[in-house]
Coordinates of C-alpha atoms in Angstrom, one line a residue:
Chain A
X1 CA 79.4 99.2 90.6
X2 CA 76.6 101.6 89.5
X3 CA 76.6 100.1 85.9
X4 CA 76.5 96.4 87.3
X5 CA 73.2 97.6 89.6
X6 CA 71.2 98.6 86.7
X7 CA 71.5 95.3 85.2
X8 CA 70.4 93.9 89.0
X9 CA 67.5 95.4 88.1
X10 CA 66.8 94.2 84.8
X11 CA 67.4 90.8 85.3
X12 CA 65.4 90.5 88.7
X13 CA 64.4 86.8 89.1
X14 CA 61.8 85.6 91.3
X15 CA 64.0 83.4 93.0
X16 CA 66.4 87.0 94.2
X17 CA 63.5 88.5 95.0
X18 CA 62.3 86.5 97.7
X19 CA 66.0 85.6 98.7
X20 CA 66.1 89.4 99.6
X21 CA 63.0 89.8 101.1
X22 CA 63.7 87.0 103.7
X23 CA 67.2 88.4 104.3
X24 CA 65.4 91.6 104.6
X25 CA 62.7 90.4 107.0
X26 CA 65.7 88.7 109.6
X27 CA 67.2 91.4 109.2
X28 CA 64.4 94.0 110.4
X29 CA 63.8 91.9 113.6
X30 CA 67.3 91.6 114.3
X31 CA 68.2 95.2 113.7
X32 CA 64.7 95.9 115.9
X33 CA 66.4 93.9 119.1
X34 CA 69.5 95.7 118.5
X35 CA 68.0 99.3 118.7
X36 CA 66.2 98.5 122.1
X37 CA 68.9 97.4 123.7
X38 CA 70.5 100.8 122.6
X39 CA 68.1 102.5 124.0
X40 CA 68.2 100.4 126.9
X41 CA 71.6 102.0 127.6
X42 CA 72.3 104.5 129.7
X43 CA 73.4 107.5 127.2
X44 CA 77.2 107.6 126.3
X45 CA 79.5 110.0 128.4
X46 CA 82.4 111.5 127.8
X47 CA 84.4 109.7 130.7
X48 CA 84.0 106.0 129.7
X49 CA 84.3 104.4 126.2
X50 CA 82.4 101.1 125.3
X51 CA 83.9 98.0 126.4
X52 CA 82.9 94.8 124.7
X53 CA 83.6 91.3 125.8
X54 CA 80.8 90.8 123.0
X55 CA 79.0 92.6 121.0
X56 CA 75.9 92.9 117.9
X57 CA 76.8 94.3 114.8
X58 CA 74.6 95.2 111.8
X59 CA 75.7 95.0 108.2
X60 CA 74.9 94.2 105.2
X61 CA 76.6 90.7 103.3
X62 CA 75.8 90.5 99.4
X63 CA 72.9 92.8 99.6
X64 CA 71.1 91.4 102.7
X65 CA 71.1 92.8 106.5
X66 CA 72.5 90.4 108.6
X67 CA 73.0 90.8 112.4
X68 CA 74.5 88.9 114.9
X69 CA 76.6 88.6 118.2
X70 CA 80.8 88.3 117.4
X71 CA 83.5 88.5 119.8
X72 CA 86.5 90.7 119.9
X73 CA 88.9 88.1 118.9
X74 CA 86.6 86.6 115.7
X75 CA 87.7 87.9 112.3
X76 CA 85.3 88.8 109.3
X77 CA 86.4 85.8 107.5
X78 CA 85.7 83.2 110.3
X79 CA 82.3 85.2 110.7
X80 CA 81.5 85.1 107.2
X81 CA 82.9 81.4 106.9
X82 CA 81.6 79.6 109.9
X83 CA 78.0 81.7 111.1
X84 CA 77.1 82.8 107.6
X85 CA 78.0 80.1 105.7
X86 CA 79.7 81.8 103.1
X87 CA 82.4 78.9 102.5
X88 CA 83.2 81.0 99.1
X89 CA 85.9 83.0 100.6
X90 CA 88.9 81.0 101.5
X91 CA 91.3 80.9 104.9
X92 CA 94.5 79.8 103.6
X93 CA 97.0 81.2 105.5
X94 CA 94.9 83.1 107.9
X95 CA 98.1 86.1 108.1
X96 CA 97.2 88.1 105.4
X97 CA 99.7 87.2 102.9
X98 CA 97.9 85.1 100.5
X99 CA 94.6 87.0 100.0
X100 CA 92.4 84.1 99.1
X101 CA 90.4 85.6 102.2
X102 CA 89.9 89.3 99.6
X103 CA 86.5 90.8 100.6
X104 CA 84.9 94.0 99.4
X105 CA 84.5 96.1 102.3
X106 CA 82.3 99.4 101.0
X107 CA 83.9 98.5 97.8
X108 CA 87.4 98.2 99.2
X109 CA 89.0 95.3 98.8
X110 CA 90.7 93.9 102.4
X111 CA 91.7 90.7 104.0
X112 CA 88.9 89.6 105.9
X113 CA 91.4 86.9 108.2
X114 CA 93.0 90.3 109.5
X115 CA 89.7 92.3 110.0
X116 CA 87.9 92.3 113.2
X117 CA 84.3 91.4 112.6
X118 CA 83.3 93.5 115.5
X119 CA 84.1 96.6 113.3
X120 CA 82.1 95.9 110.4
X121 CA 79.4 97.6 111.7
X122 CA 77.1 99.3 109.6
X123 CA 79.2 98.4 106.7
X124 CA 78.9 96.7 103.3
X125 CA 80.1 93.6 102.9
X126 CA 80.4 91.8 99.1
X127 CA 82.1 88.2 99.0
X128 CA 82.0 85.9 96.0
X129 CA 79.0 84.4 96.5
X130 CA 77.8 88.0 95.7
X131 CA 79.0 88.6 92.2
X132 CA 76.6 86.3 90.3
X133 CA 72.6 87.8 89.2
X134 CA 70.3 84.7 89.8
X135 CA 72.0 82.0 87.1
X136 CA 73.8 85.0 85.8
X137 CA 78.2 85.5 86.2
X138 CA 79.2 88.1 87.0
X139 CA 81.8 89.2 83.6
X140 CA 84.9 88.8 85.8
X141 CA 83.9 85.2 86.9
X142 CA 82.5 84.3 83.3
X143 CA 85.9 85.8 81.7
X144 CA 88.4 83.4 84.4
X145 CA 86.1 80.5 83.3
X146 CA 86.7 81.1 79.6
X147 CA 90.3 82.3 80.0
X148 CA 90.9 79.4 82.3
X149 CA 92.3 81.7 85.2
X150 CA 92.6 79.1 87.4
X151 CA 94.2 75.8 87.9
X152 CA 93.2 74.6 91.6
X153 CA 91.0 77.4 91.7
X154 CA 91.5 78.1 95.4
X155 CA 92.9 81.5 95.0
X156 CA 90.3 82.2 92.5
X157 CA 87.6 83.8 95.0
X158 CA 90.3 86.2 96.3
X159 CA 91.6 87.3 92.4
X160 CA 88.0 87.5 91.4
X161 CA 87.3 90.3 94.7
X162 CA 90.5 92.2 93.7
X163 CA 89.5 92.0 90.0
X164 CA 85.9 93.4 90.3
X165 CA 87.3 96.1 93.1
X166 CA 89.9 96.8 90.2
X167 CA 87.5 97.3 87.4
X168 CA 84.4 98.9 89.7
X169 CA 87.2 102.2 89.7
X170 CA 88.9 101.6 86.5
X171 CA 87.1 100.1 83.9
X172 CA 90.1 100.1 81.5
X173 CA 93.5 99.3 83.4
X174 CA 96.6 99.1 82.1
X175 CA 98.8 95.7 82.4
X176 CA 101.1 97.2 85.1
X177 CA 97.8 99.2 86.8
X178 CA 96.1 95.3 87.2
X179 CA 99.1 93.5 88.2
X180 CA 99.0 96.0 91.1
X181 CA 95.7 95.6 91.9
X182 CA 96.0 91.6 91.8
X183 CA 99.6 92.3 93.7
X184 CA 98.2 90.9 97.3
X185 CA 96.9 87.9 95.6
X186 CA 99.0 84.6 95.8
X187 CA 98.3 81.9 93.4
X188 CA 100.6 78.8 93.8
X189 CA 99.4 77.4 90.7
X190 CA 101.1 80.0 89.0
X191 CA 98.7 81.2 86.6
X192 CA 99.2 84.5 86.7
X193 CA 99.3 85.1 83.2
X194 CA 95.7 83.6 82.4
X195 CA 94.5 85.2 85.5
X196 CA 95.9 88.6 83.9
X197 CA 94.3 87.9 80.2
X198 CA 91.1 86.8 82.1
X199 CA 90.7 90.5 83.8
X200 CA 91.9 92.2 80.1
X201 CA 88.5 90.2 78.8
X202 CA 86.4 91.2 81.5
X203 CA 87.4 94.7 81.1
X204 CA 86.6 94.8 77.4
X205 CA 83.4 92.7 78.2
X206 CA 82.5 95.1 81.0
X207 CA 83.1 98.5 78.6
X208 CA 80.6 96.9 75.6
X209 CA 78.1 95.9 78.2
Chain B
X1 CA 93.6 82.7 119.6
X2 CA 93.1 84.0 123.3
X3 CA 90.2 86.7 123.9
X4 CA 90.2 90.0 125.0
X5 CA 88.2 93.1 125.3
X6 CA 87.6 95.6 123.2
X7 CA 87.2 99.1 123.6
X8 CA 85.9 101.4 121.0
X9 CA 87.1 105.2 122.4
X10 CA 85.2 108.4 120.3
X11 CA 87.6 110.8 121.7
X12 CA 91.5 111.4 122.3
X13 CA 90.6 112.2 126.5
X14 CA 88.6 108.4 126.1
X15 CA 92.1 107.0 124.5
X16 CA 94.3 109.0 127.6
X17 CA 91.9 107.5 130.1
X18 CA 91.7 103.6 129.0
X19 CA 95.6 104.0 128.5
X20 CA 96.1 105.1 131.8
X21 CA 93.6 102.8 133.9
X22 CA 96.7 99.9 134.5
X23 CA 95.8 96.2 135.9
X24 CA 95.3 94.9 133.2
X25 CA 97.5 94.5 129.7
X26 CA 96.4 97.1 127.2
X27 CA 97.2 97.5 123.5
X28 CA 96.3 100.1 121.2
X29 CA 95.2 98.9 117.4
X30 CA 95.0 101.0 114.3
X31 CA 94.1 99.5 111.0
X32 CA 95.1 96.2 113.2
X33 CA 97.0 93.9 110.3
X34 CA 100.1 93.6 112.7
X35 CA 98.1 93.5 115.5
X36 CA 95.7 90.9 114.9
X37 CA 98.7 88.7 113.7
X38 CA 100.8 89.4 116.8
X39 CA 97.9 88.3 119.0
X40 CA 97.1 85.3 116.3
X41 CA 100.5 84.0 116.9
X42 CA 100.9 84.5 120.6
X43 CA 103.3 87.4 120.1
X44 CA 100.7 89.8 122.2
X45 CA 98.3 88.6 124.5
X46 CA 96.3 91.9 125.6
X47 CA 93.2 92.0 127.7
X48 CA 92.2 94.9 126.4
X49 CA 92.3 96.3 122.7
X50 CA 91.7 99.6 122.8
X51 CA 90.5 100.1 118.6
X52 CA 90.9 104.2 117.5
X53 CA 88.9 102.8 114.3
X54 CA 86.1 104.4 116.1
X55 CA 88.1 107.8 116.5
X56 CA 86.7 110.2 113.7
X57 CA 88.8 112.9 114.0
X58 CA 92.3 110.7 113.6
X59 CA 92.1 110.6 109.8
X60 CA 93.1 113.5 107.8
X61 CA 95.3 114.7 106.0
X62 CA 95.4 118.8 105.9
X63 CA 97.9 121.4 103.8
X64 CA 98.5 124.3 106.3
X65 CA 100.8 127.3 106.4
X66 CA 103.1 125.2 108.1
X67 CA 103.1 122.0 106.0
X68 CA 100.8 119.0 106.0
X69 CA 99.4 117.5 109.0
X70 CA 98.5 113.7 108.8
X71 CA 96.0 111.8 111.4
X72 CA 97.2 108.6 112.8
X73 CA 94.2 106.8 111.0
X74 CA 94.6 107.5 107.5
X75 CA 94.9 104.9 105.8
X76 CA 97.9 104.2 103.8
X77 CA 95.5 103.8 100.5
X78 CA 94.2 107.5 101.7
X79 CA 97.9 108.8 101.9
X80 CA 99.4 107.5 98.3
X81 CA 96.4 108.7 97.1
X82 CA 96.3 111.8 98.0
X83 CA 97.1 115.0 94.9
X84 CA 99.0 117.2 97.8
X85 CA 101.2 114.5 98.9
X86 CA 102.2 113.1 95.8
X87 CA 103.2 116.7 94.1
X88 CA 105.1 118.1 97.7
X89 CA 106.8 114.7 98.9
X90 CA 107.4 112.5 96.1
X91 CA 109.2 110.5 98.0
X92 CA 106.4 109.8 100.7
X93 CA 103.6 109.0 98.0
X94 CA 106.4 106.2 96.8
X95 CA 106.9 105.3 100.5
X96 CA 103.4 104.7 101.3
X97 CA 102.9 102.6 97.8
X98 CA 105.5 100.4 98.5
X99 CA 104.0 99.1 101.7
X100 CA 102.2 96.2 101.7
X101 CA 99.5 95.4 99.1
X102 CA 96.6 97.2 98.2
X103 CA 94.4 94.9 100.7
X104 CA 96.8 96.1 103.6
X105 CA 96.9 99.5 102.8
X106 CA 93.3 99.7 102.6
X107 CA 93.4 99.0 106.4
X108 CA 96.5 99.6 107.8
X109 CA 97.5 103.3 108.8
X110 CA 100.1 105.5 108.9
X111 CA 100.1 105.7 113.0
X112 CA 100.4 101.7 113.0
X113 CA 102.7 102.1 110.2
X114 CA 104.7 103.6 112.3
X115 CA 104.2 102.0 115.6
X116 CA 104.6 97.9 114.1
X117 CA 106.2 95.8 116.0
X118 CA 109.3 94.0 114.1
X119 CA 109.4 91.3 111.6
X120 CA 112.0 89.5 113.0
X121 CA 111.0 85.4 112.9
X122 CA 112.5 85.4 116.5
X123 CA 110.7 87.4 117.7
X124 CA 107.4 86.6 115.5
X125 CA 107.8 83.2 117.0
X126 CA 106.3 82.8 120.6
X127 CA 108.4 79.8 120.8
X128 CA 111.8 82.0 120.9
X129 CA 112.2 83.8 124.6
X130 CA 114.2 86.1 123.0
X131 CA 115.5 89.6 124.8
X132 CA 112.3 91.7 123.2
X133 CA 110.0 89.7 124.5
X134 CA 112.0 89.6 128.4
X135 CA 114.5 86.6 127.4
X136 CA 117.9 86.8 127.9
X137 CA 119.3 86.3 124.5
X138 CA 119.2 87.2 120.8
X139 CA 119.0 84.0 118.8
X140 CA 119.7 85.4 115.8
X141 CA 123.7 86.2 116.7
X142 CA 124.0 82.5 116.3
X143 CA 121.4 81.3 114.1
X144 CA 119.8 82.5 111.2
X145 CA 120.1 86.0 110.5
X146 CA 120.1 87.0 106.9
X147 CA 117.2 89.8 107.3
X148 CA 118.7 91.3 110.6
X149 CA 120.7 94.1 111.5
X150 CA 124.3 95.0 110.0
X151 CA 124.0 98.4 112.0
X152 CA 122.9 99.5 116.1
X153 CA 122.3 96.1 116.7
X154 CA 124.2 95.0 119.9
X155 CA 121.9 93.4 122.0
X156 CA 118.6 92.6 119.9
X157 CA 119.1 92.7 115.9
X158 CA 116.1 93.3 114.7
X159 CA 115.5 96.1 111.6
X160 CA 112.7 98.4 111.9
X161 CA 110.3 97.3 109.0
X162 CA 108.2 100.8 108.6
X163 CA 108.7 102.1 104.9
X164 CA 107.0 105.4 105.9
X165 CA 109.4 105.9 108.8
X166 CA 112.9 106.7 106.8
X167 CA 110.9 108.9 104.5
X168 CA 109.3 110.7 107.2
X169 CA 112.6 111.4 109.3
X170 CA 114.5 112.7 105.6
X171 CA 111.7 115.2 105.4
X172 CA 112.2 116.3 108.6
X173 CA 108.5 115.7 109.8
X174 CA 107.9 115.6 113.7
X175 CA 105.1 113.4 116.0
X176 CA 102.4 114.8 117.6
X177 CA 102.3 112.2 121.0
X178 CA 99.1 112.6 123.3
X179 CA 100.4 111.6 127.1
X180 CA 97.9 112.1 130.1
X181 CA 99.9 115.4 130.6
X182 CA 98.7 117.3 127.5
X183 CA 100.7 116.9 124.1
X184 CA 104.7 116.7 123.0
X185 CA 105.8 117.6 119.1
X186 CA 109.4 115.6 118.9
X187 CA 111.1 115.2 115.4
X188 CA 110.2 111.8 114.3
X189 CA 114.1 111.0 114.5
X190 CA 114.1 111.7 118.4
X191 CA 110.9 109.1 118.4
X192 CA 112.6 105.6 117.6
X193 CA 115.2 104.3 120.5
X194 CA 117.6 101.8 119.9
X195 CA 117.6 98.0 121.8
X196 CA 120.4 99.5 124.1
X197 CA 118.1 101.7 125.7
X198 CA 115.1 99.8 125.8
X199 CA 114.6 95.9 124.4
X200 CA 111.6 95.8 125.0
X201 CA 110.1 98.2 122.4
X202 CA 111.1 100.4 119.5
X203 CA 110.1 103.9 120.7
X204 CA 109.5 105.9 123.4
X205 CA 105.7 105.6 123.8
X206 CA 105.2 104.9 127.5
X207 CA 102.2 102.7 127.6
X208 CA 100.1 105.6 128.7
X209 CA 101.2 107.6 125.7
X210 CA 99.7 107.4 121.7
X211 CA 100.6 108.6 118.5
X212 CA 98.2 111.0 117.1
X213 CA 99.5 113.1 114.5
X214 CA 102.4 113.4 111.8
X215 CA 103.9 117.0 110.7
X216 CA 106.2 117.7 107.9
X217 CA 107.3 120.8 106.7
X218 CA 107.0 123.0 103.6
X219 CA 108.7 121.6 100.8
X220 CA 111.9 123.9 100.2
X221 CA 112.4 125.3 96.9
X222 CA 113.7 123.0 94.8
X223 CA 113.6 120.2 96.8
X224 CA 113.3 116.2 95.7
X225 CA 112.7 113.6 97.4
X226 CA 112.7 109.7 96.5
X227 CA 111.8 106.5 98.4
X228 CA 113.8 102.9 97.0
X229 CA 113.5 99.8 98.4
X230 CA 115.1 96.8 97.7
X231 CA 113.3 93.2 98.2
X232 CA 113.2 89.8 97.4
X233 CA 110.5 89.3 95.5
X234 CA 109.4 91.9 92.8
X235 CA 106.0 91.6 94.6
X236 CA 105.1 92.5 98.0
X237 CA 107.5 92.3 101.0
X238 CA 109.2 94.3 103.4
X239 CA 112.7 95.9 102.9
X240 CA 115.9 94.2 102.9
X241 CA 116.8 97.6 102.4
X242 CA 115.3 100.7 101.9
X243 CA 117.0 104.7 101.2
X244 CA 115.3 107.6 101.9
X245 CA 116.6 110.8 100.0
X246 CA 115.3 114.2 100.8
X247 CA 117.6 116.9 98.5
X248 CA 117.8 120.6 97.9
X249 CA 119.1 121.1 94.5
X250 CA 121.4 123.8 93.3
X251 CA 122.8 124.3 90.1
X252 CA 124.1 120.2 89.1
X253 CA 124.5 119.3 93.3
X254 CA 122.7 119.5 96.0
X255 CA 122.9 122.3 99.0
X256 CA 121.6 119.8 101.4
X257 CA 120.6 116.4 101.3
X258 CA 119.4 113.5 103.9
X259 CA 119.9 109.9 103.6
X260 CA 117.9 107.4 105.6
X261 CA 117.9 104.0 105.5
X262 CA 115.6 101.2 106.3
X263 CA 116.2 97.4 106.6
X264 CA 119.5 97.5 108.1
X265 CA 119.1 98.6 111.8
X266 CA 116.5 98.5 114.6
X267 CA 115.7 102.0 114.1
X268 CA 115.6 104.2 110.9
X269 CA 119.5 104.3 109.9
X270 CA 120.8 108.1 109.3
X271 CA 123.7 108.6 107.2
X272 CA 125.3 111.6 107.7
X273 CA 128.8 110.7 106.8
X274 CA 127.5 110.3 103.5
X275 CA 125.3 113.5 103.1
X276 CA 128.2 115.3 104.0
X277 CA 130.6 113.6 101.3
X278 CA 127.9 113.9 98.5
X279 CA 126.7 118.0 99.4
X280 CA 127.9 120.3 97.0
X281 CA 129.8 118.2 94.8
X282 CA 129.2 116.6 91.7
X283 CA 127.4 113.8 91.9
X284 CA 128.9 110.3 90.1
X285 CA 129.0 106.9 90.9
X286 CA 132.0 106.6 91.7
X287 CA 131.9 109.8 94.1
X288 CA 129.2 108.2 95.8
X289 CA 130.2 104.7 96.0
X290 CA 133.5 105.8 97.5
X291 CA 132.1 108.0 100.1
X292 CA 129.8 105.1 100.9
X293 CA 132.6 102.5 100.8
X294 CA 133.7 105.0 103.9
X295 CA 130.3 105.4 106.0
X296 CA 130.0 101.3 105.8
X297 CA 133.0 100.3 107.3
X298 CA 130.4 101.0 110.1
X299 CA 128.9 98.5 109.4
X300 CA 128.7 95.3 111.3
X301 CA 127.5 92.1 109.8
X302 CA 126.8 88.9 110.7
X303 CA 127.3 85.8 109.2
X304 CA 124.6 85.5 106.8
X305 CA 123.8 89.4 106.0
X306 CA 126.8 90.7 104.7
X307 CA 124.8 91.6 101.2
X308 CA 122.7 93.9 103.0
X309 CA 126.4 96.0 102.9
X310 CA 126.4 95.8 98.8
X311 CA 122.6 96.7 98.5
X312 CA 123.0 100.0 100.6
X313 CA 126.2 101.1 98.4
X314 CA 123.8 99.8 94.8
X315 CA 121.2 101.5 96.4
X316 CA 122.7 104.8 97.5
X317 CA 124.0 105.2 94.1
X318 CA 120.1 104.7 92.1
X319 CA 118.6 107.2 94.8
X320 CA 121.1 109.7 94.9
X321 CA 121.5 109.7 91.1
X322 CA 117.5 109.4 90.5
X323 CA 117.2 112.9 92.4
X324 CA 120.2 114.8 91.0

């Protein structure tokens, strides 16, 4: 994480710059309507805990503040999907057993279908649409493209999230060490064993960078 | 998927006192993986969630002078990841690897580990009245059955799917369980109850009571422990059976040894006629399979699980012989 930052840096376009300012700017007023109505409330007790039919959380999506109102019953994924137009992760079998649906949460990698949206207050959120600097790949992306690590390419997103969670806290895994990191991934294409070479050559592309 | 309310308690009296409010039908979620899908398929309709995600002081995990004390909320990830657990309990570092996949364990926790409601397709369907869910019959007795019971079924045939549970109960740890009252310690093995008690669930939480906190003992001197399971697929799944070994060693047998199984009954599966067959004697494979040959003629399956019979025995012998 820390090494790909630096480079965020270095290759700051114009066109990320003002993405993040008006992401930044939404999400300064939002967060400003949020805190009054905190204040607004009478001060918490000890004899009642919150109960929310509905409810605004703050956090933060690929690097941008968003916040907005979610029910208890909506899921990061259908959040992230249907208000936040993030299409890139997928809802395949909406159970978590597939794991096209693999988010970072503060770096972790989880199943957004089976994540309440309502928690992910003041947390970090990275999906794939988050990876890439400007025209830029990220290496894992770039390395599944050149190592063809994917045939339909629907589970891709999901491999991708568990690969760059993978290498963030390992930059040189073993074969068994990334087959259990890719283990809640399903690809029904079967391509495991291009999706395996493509996070060997990220790795090595990752440790020369 | 039908809405509810969510609570978000900051303390254990905030827990006690939404649990205890009645009217309305209130469920208690942990990391909420099993939860969320229970209420996703129509399994669990709640009106109120009451989410300890919130709850601060439920994850830990803390070595005191009288063993290791785990909060509800770790996280599984937190657990197998810890340096104390894996050197002391072997066997529960393997336990809490094996469940899941490294997305689920990320979330999901050791309370709700223990606490899950059964896998059974039965029951997992909202279409099946079956006897958990207030029916009058188990469907599986006559229809498909080749991940159900061979052992304590009876009335309902589900197998309790927790990984964590057998290894728990062969390390003799006990439950800390927060009623309105004040607080019980139990052993873990006094925790689960079997269908013929009560069909309806799979331990004996009253709905005004929650899990807060696990306690095993010191390790013994010389004392290994191991966690198998057996499953389908070499990738993730749940156990079509699972052993538990916990074993004092002593010169080439061991002084004292505890076999738990998982996958093969609605509650984690003790075998004691085994760990007395196998204590202080040498230990061979053909020791062990004949004194397990003896404890399965317990057994009782049903048409389409008999296997799970020959995986125990195969799997008693590679856990026993692993540790030895």
């Amino acid at each position: 994480m820390e090494k790909t930052s630096k480079k965020r840096k270095k290759t700051f376009t114009r066109r990320a710059f003002l993405k993040g300012l008006g992401g930044s700017a939404a999400g300064t007023a939002l967060a400003s309507k949020f805190l009054r109505r905190g204040l607004a409330a009478p001060p918490q007790e000890m004899e009642a805990a919150p109960v929310h039919s509905q409810k605004t959380v703050t956090f933060s999506v690929n690097g941008r503040t968003v916040s907005l109102e979610v029910e208890p019953r909506e899921t990061l994924l259908d959040v992230l999907r249907q208000k936040l137009n993030l299409t890139g992760t997928k809802k395949t079998c909406d159970r978590g057993e597939c794991g096209s649906c693999t988010v970072l949460l503060d770096g972790q990698p989880v199943y957004s279908c089976l994540y309440p949206a309502i928690r992910v207050e003041g947390k970090t959120v990275t999906t794939i649409e988050g990876l890439a600097y400007g025209d830029e790949l990220h290496p894992v992306q770039q390395a599944f493209i050149d190592k063809d690590g994917y045939q339909c390419g629907f589970c891709t997103p999901g491999f991708i999230m568990s690969s760059v969670a993978l290498l963030n806290r390992n930059q040189k895994p073993t074969f068994p060490e990334i087959k259990t990191a890719l283990s809640g991934n399903l690809c029904r294409c079967g391509n495991y064993v291009k999706i395996y070479e493509a996070v060997r050559t990220a790795s090595e592309r990752m440790r020369k960078a | 998927m039908k809405n509810f309310k969510i609570a978000e308690p900051k303390s254990i009296e905030q827990v006690s006192g939404l649990l205890s409010k009645g009217g309305e039908k209130v469920s208690l979620m942990a990391g909420g993986t099993d939860m969320l899908s229970e209420i996703k398929e129509g399994v669990a309709e709640p009106d109120l969630v009451v989410d300890l995600s919130a709850m601060k002081e439920l994850p830990f995990i803390r070595k005191n002078r009288d063993g290791m004390h785990i909060g509800a909320m770790t996280t599984l990830a937190d657990l197998a990841s810890d340096p104390a657990i894996r050197s002391d309990y072997p066997g529960l570092y393997e336990a809490a690897l094996s469940v899941g996949t490294p997305q689920l364990r990320n979330v999901g926790t050791v309370g709700g580990n223990l606490c899950q409601r059964p896998r059974c397709w039965y029951y997992r369907d909202a279409k099946f009245l079956c006897r958990k869910k207030g029916g009058s019959q188990c469907f599986a007795t006559r229809g498909r059955n080749k991940y159900h019971a061979i052992f304590g079924g009876g009335i309902c045939h589900i197998v309790y799917p927790s990984d964590l549970a057998p290894m728990l109960i062969a390390l003799d740890a006990k439950v800390v369980v927060v009623a309105p009252g004040g607080e019980k310690v139990l052993p873990l093995s006094e925790f689960y109850t079997l269908p013929s008690k009560n069909v309806r669930r799979e331990n004996i939480l009253n709905p005004n009571e929650f899990l807060r906190e696990i306690r095993i003992p010191p390790p013994k001197k010389g004392e290994r422990s191991t966690y198998m399971k057996l499953k389908e697929r070499g990738t993730w799944d749940f156990a079509l059976v699972s052993a538990a070994v916990k074993a004092t060693a002593g010169g080439n047998s061991f002084n004292d040894v505890k076999i738990v199984l998982g996958g093969v009954a609605p509650i984690p599966w003790r075998l004691e006629k085994v760990e007395q067959g196998v204590m202080k004697k040498k230990l061979s494979e053909s020791m062990i399979k004949e004194t397990a040959g003896a404890a399965l003629q317990e057994a009782r399956p049903m048409e389409e699980n008999r296997y799970k019979v020959a995986l125990v025995e195969a799997l008693l012998v590679r856990s026993l012989l692993s540790i030895a």
